[in-house]
mmCIF file of C-alpha atoms in Angstrom:
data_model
loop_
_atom_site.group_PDB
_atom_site.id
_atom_site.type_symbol
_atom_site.label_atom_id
_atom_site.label_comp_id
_atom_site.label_asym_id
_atom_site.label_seq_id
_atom_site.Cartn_x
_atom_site.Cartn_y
_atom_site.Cartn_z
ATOM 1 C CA UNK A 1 63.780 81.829 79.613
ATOM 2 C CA UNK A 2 61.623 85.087 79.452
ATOM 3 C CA UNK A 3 63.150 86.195 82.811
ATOM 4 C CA UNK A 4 65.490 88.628 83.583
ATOM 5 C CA UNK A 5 69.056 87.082 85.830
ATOM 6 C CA UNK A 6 69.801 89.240 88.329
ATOM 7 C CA UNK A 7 72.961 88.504 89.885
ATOM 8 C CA UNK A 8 75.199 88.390 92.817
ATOM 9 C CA UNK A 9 78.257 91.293 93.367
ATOM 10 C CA UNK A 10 81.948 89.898 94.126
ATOM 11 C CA UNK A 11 84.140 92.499 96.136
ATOM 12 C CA UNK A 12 87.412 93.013 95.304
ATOM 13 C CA UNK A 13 89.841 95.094 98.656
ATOM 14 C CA UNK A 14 92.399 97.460 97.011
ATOM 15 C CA UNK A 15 94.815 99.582 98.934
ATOM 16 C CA UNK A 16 93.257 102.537 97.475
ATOM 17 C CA UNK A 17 89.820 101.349 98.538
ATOM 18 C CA UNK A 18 87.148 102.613 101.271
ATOM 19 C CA UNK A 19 83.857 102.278 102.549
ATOM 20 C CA UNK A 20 81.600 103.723 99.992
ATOM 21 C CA UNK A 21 80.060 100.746 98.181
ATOM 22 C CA UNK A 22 78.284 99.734 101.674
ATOM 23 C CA UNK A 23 77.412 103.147 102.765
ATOM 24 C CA UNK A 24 75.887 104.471 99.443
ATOM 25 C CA UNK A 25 74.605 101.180 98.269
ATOM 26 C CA UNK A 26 74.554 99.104 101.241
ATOM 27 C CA UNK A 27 76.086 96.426 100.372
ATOM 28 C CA UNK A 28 78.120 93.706 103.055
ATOM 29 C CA UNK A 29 81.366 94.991 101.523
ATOM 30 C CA UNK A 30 84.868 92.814 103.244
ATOM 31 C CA UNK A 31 86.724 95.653 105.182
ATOM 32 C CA UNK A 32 87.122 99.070 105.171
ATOM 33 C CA UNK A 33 89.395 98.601 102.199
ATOM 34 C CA UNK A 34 87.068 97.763 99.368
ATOM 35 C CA UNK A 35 87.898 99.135 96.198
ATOM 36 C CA UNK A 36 85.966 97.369 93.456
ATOM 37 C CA UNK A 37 82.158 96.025 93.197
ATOM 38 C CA UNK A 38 82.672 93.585 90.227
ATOM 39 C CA UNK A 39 78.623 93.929 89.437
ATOM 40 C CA UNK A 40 78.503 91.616 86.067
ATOM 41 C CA UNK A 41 81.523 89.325 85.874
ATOM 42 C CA UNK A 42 82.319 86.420 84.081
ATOM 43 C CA UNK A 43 86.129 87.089 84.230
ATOM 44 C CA UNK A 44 87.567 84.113 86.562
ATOM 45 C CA UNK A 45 89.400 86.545 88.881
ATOM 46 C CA UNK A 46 85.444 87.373 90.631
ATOM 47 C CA UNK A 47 82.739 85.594 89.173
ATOM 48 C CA UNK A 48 78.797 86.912 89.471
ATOM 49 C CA UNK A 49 76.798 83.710 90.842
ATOM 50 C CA UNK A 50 73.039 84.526 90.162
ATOM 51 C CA UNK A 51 70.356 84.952 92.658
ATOM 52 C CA UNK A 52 67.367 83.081 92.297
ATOM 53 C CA UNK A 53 65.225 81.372 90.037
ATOM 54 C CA UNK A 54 65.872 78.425 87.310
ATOM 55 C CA UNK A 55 70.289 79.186 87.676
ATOM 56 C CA UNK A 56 70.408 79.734 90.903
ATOM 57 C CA UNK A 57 73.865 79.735 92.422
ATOM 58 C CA UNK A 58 75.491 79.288 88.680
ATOM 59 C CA UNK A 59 78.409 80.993 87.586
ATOM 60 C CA UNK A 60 77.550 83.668 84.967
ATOM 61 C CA UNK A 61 80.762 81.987 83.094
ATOM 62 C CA UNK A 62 79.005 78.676 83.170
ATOM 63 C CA UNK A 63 75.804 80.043 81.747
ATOM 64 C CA UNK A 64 77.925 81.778 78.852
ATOM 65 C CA UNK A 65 79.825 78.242 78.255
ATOM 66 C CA UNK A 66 76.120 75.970 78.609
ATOM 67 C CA UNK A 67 73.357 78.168 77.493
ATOM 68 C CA UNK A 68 75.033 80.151 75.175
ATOM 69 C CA UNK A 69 70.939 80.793 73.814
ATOM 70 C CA UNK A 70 70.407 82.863 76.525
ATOM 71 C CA UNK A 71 72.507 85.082 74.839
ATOM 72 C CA UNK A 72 71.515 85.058 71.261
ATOM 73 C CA UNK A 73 74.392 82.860 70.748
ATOM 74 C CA UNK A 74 77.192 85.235 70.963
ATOM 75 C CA UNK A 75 80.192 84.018 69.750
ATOM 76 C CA UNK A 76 82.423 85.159 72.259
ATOM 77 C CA UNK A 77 84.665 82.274 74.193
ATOM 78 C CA UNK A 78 84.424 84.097 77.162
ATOM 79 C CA UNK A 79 81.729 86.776 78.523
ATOM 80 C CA UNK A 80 83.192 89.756 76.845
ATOM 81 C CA UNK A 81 81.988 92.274 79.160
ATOM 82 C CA UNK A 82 82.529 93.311 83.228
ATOM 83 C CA UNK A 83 80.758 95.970 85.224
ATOM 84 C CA UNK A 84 82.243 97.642 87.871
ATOM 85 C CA UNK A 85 81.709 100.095 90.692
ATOM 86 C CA UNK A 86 85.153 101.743 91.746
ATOM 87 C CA UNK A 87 85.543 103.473 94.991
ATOM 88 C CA UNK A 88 88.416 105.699 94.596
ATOM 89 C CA UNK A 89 89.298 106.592 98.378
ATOM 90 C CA UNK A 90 92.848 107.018 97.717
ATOM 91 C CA UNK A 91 94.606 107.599 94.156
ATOM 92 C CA UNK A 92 94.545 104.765 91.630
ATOM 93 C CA UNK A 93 97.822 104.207 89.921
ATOM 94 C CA UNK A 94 98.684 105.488 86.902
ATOM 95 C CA UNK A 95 98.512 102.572 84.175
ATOM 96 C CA UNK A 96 97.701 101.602 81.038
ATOM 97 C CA UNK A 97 95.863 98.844 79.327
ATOM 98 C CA UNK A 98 96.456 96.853 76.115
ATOM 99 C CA UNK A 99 94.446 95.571 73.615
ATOM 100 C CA UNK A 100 92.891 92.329 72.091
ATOM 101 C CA UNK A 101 96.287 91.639 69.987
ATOM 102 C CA UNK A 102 98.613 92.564 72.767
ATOM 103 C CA UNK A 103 97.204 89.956 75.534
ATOM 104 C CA UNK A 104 96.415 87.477 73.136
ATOM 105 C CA UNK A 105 100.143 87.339 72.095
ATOM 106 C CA UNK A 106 101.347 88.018 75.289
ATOM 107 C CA UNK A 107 99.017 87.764 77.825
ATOM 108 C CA UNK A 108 96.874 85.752 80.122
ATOM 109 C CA UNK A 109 93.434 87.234 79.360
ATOM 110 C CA UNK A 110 91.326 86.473 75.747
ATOM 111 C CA UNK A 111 90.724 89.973 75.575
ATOM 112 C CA UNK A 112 92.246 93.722 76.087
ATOM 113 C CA UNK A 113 90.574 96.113 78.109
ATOM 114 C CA UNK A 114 88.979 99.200 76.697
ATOM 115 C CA UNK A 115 86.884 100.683 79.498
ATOM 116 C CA UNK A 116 84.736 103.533 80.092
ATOM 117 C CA UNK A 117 84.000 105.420 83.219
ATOM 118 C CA UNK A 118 80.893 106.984 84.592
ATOM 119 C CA UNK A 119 81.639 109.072 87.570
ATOM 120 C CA UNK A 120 78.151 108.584 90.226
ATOM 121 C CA UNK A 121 79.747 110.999 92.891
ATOM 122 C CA UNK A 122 82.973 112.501 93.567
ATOM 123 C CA UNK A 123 84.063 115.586 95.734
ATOM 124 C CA UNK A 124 84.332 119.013 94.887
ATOM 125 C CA UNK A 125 88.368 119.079 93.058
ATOM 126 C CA UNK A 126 88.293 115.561 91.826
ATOM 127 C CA UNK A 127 90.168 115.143 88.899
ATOM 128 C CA UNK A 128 91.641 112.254 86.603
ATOM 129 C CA UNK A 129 94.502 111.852 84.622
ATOM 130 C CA UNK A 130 93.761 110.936 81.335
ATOM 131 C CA UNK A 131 96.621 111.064 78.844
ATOM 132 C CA UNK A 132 100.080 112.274 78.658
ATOM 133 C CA UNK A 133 102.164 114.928 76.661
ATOM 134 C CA UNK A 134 104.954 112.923 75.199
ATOM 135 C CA UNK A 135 105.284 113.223 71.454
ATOM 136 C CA UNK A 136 107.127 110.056 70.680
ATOM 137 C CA UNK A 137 108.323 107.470 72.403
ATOM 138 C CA UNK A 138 111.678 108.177 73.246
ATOM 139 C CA UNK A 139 110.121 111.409 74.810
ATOM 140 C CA UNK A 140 107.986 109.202 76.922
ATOM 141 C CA UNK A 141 110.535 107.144 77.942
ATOM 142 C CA UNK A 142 112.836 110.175 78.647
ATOM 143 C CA UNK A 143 110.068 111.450 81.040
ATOM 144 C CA UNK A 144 109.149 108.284 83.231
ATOM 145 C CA UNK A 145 112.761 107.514 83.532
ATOM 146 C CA UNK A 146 113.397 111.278 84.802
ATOM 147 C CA UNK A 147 110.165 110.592 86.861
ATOM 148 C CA UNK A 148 108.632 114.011 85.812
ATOM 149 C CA UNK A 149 104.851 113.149 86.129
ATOM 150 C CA UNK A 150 103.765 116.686 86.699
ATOM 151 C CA UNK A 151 105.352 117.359 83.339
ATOM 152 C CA UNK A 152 103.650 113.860 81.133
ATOM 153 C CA UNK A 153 100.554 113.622 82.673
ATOM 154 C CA UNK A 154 97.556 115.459 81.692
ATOM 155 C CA UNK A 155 95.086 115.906 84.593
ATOM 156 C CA UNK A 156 91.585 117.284 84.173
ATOM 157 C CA UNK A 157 88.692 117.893 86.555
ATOM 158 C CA UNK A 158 85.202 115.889 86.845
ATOM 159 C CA UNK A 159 82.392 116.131 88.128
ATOM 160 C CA UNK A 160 79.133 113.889 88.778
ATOM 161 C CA UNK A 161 77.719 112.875 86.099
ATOM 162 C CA UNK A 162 80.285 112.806 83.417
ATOM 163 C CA UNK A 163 81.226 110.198 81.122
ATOM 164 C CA UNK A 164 84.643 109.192 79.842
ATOM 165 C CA UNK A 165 85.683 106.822 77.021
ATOM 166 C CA UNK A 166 89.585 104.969 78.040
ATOM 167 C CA UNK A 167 90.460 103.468 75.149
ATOM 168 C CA UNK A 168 93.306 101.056 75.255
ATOM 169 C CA UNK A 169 96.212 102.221 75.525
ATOM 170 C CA UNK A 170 95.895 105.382 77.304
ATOM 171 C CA UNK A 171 97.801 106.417 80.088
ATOM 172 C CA UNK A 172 94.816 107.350 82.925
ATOM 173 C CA UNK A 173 94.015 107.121 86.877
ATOM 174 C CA UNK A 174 91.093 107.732 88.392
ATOM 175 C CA UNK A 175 91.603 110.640 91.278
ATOM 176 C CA UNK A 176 90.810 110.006 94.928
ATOM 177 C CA UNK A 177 87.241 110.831 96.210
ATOM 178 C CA UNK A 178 85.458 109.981 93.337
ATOM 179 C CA UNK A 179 83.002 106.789 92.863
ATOM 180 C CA UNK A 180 82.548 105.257 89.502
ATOM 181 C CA UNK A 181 80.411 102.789 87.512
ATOM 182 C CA UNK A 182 83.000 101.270 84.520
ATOM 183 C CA UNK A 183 82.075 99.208 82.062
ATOM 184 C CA UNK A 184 85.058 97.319 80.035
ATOM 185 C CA UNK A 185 86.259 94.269 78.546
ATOM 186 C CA UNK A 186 86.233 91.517 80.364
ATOM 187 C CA UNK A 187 89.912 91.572 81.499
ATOM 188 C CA UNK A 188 92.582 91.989 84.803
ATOM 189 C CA UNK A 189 95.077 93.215 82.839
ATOM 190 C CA UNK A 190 97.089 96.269 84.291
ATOM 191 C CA UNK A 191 100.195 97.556 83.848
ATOM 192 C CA UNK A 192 101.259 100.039 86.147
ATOM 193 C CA UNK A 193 103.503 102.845 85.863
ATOM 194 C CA UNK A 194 103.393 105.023 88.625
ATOM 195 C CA UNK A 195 102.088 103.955 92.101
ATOM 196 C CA UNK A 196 103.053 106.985 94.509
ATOM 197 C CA UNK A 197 105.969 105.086 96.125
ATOM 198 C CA UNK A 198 103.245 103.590 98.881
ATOM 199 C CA UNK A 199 103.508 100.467 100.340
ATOM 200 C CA UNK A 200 101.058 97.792 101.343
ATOM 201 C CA UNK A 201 100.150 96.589 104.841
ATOM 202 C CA UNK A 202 103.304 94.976 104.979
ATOM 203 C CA UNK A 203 105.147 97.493 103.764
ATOM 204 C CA UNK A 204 105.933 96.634 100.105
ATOM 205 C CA UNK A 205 105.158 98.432 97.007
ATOM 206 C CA UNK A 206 103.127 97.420 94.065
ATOM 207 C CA UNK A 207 104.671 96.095 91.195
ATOM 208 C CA UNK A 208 105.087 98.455 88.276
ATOM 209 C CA UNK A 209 105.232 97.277 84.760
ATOM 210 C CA UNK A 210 107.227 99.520 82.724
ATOM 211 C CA UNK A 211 108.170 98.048 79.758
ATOM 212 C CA UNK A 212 104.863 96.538 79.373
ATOM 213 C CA UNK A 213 103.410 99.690 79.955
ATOM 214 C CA UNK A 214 105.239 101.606 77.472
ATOM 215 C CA UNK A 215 105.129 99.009 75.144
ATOM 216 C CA UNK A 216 100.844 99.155 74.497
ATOM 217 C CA UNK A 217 101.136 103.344 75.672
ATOM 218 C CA UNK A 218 99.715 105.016 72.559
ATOM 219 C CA UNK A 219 101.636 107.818 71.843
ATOM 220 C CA UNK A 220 101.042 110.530 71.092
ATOM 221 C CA UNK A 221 97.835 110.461 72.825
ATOM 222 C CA UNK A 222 94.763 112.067 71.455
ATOM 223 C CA UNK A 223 91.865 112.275 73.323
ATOM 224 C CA UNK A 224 88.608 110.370 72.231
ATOM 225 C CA UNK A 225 85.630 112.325 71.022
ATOM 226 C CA UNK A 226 82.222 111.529 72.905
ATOM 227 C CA UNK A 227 78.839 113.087 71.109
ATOM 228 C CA UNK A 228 75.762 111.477 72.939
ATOM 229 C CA UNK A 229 72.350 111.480 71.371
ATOM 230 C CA UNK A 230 69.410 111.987 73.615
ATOM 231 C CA UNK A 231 65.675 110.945 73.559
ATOM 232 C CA UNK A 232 62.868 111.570 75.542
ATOM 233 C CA UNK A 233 59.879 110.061 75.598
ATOM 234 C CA UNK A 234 57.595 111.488 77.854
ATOM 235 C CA UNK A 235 59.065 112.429 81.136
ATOM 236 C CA UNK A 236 61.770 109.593 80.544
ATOM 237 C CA UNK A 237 65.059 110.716 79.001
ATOM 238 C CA UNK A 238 67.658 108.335 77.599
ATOM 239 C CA UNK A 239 71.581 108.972 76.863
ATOM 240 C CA UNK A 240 73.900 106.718 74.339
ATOM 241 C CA UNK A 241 76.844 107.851 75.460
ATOM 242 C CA UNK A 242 79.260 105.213 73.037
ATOM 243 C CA UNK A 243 79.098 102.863 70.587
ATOM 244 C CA UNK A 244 82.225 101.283 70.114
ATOM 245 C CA UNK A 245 83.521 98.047 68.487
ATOM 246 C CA UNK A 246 83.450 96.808 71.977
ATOM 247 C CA UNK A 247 80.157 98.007 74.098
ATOM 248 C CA UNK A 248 77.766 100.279 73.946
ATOM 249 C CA UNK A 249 76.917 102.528 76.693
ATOM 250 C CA UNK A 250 73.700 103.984 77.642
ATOM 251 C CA UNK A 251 72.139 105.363 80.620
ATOM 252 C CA UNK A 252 68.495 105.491 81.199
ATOM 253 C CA UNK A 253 66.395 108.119 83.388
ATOM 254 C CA UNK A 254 63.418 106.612 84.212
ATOM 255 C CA UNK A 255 60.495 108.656 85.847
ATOM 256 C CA UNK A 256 57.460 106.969 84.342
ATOM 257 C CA UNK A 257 56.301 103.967 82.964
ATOM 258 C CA UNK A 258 57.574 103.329 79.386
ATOM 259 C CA UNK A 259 57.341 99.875 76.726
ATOM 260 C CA UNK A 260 61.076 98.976 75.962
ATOM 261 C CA UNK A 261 61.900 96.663 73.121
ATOM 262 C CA UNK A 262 65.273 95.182 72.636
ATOM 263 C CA UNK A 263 67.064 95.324 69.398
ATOM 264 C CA UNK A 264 70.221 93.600 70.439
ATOM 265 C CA UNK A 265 70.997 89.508 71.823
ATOM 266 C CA UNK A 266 71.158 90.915 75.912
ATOM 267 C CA UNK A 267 71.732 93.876 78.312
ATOM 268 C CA UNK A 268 73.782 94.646 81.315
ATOM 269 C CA UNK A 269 71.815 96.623 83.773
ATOM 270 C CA UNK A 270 73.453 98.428 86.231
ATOM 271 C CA UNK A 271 70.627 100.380 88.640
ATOM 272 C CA UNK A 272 72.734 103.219 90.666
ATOM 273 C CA UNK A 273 69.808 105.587 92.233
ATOM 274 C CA UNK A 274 66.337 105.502 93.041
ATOM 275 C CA UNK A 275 64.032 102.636 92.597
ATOM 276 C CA UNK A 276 61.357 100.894 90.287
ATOM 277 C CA UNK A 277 59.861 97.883 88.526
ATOM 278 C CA UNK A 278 60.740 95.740 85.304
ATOM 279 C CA UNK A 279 57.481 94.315 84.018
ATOM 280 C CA UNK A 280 57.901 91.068 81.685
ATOM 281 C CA UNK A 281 55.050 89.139 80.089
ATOM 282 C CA UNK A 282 53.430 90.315 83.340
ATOM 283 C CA UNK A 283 55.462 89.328 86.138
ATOM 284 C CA UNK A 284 56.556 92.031 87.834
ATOM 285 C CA UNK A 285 60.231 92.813 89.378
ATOM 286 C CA UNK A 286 61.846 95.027 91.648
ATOM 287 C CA UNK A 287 64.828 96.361 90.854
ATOM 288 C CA UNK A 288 66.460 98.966 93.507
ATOM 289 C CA UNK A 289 69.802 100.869 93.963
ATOM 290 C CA UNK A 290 72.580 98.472 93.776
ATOM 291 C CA UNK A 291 70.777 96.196 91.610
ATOM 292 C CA UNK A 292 72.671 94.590 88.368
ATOM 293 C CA UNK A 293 70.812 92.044 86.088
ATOM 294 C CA UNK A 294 70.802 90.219 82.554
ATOM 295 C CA UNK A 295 68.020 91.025 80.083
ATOM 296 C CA UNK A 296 68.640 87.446 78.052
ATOM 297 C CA UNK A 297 67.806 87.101 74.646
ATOM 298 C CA UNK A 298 64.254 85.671 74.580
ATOM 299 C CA UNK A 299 63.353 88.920 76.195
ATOM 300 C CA UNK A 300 62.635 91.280 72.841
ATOM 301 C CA UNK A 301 59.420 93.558 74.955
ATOM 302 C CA UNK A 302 59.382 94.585 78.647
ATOM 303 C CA UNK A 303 57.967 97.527 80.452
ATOM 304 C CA UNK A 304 60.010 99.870 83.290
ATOM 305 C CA UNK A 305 58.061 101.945 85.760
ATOM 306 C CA UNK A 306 59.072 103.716 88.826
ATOM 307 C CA UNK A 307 61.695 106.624 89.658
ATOM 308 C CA UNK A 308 65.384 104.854 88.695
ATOM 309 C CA UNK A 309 68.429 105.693 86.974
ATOM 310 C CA UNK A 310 70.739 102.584 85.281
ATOM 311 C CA UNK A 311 73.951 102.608 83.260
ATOM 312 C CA UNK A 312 72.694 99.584 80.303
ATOM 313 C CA UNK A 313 75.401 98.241 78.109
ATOM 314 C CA UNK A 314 76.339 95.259 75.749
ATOM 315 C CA UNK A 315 78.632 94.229 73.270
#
C-alpha cells in the first residue's frame, strides 16, 4: 500500500479543557470542555479510525494487530506511539508518569509514558512546572505531606515554539493558556499529585495518587538536555528536536517543494499551520491544518510542496 492513512481525531473533555481545538483548527470538538485531540491513537481508551481509501473505518489498533507490513513489521504488541493536541484552558494537575517496568509490573498499560511537548500557542506568562527541588525522598515526601508546592515545584516560563522532553518520572504540569502538540508512549497512565482542591461538575475532586506517584517520582530531578540539529535545504528548514529510545521528534518547515526519502519503517504526521501537498508515485494529496496521517512502510520516496509546518515522529 503506497498510500499514505490519514486518520480520524477522537476528543477527549477534561475539566481543565476549552474551546481551542475547534476554533484554531476547526474541528467538531464535544463541548466547551475539550481538553485533548488524541490525533494518532491506537491506545484503547480513543482509538483513530481512518478516513478513506482501502481501511476505511478500521481501527488504527486493528491495522497494527492485521497488517503489521504496513509497518515494516514492528515488533511492538501494541502501537507504541499517541499524538496529542492539549488545550490547556485551566491548569493541568501536577503528576507524574512511570515507565515501561513500572506499568508492566503494576499496571494496566504495556507501556510507560515518556512524552514530549511542543507548545503551538500559549499567552504571554505561560509557564510549566517541570521538576521539583527535593533532594531525596524523604524530603519529597516531607514536602507534599506539608503541602508546600511553592517550595518543590520548579516552574519556568514558555513560549511558542519551544520544545520540551518529560521523561518518565518527572514531576510536570502544563500551565493554563497554553496549546500543545505531545507526542508519547502510547499510554493513560497518570498519577496525580496535586489537583488545586477543584471539584468536578458534581462537585467532587479528582483522585490523587500519592504513593504511586512518589513511588516512579525520580528524585532528585535533573533536567533533560535538548540539542537540535537543523538543515535546510533550500528555503525548507528541518528541526530533530529528540531521539530517544522511545520516538524521535522532528518538525518540518515546509515552504517549497522538496524529494523526501524515508529511512525508517513509518511516520506520524502531525500538520499544525498552513497548508500543502504530499505527492506519492504521482498521486497527489492535500494535507491542511489539523491534518494527522501514516506514512506506511512501502512508502521509502515522496515529494511535499506547499506552505506547511508538521511535528513528524516514530519510534
Amino acid at each position: 500500500m503506497e498510500k499514505p492513512i490519514f486518520l480520524q481525531p477522537v476528543f477527549q473533555e477534561r475539566i481543565w479543557g476549552g474551546t481551542a481545538l475547534k476554533d484554531i483548527f476547526g474541528y467538531d470538538i464535544p463541548s466547551e470542555k475539550t481538553g485533548e485531540c488524541w490525533a494518532i491513537s491506537g491506545h484503547a481508551n480513543g482509538e483513530s479510525i481512518v478516513l478513506s481509501g482501502e481501511f476505511y473505518k478500521k481501527k488504527l489498533s486493528e491495522l497494527w494487530r492485521k497488517k503489521r507490513d504496513l509497518f515494516g513489521n514492528h515488533p511492538a504488541l501494541n502501537f507504541p506511539l499517541l499524538v496529542k493536541l492539549l488545550d490547556a484552558n485551566s491548569d493541568l494537575s501536577v503528576q507524574v508518569h512511570p515507565n515501561d517496568e513500572y506499568v508492566q509490573k503494576n499496571g494496566k498499560d504495556l507501556f510507560g509514558k515518556n512524552e514530549c511537548w511542543y507548545v503551538l500557542d500559549c499567552k504571554e506568562d505561560a509557564e510549566i512546572i517541570l521538576g521539583h527541588n527535593a533532594k531525596s525522598k524523604e524530603e519529597l515526601i516531607r514536602l507534599i505531606e506539608k503541602e508546600a508546592w511553592d517550595k518543590l515545584l520548579k516552574k519556568i516560563p514558555i513560549k511558542k515554539g519551544d520544545f520540551i522532553y518529560v521523561p518518565s518520572g518527572t514531576v510536570h504540569a502544563i500551565g493554563k493558556g497554553t496549546l500543545i502538540l505531545e507526542i508519547q508512549q502510547s499510554s493513560d497512565t497518570t498519577f496525580r499529585l496535586f489537583d488545586y482542591d477543584r471539584v468536578d461538575a458534581k462537585g467532587k475532586k479528582r483522585e490523587l495518587h500519592l504513593r504511586q506517584a512518589i513511588e516512579v517520582a525520580s528524585v532528585p530531578h535533573i533536567l533533560p538536555k535538548i540539542q537540535p540539529e537543523f538543515a535546510e535545504e533550500g528555503r525548507n528548514r528541518y528541526i530533530k528536536y529528540l531521539e530517544s529510545d522511545h520516538f524521535t521528534v522532528c518538525k518540518w518547515e515546509i515552504k517549497e517543494k522538496a524529494e523526501m526519502k524515508k529511512d525508517v519503517p513509518f511516520l506520524l504526521v502531525s500538520v499544525f499551520n498552513g497548508s500543502g501537498t504530499l505527492n506519492v508515485n504521482g498521486f497527489l494529496y492535500y494535507i491542511n491544518k489539523g491534518d494527522h496521517l501514516i506514512l506506511p512502510a512501502s512508502i521509502s520516496k515522496y515529494f511535499v510542496d506547499g506552505n506547511f509546518d508538521a511535528i513528524v515522529s516514530h519510534p
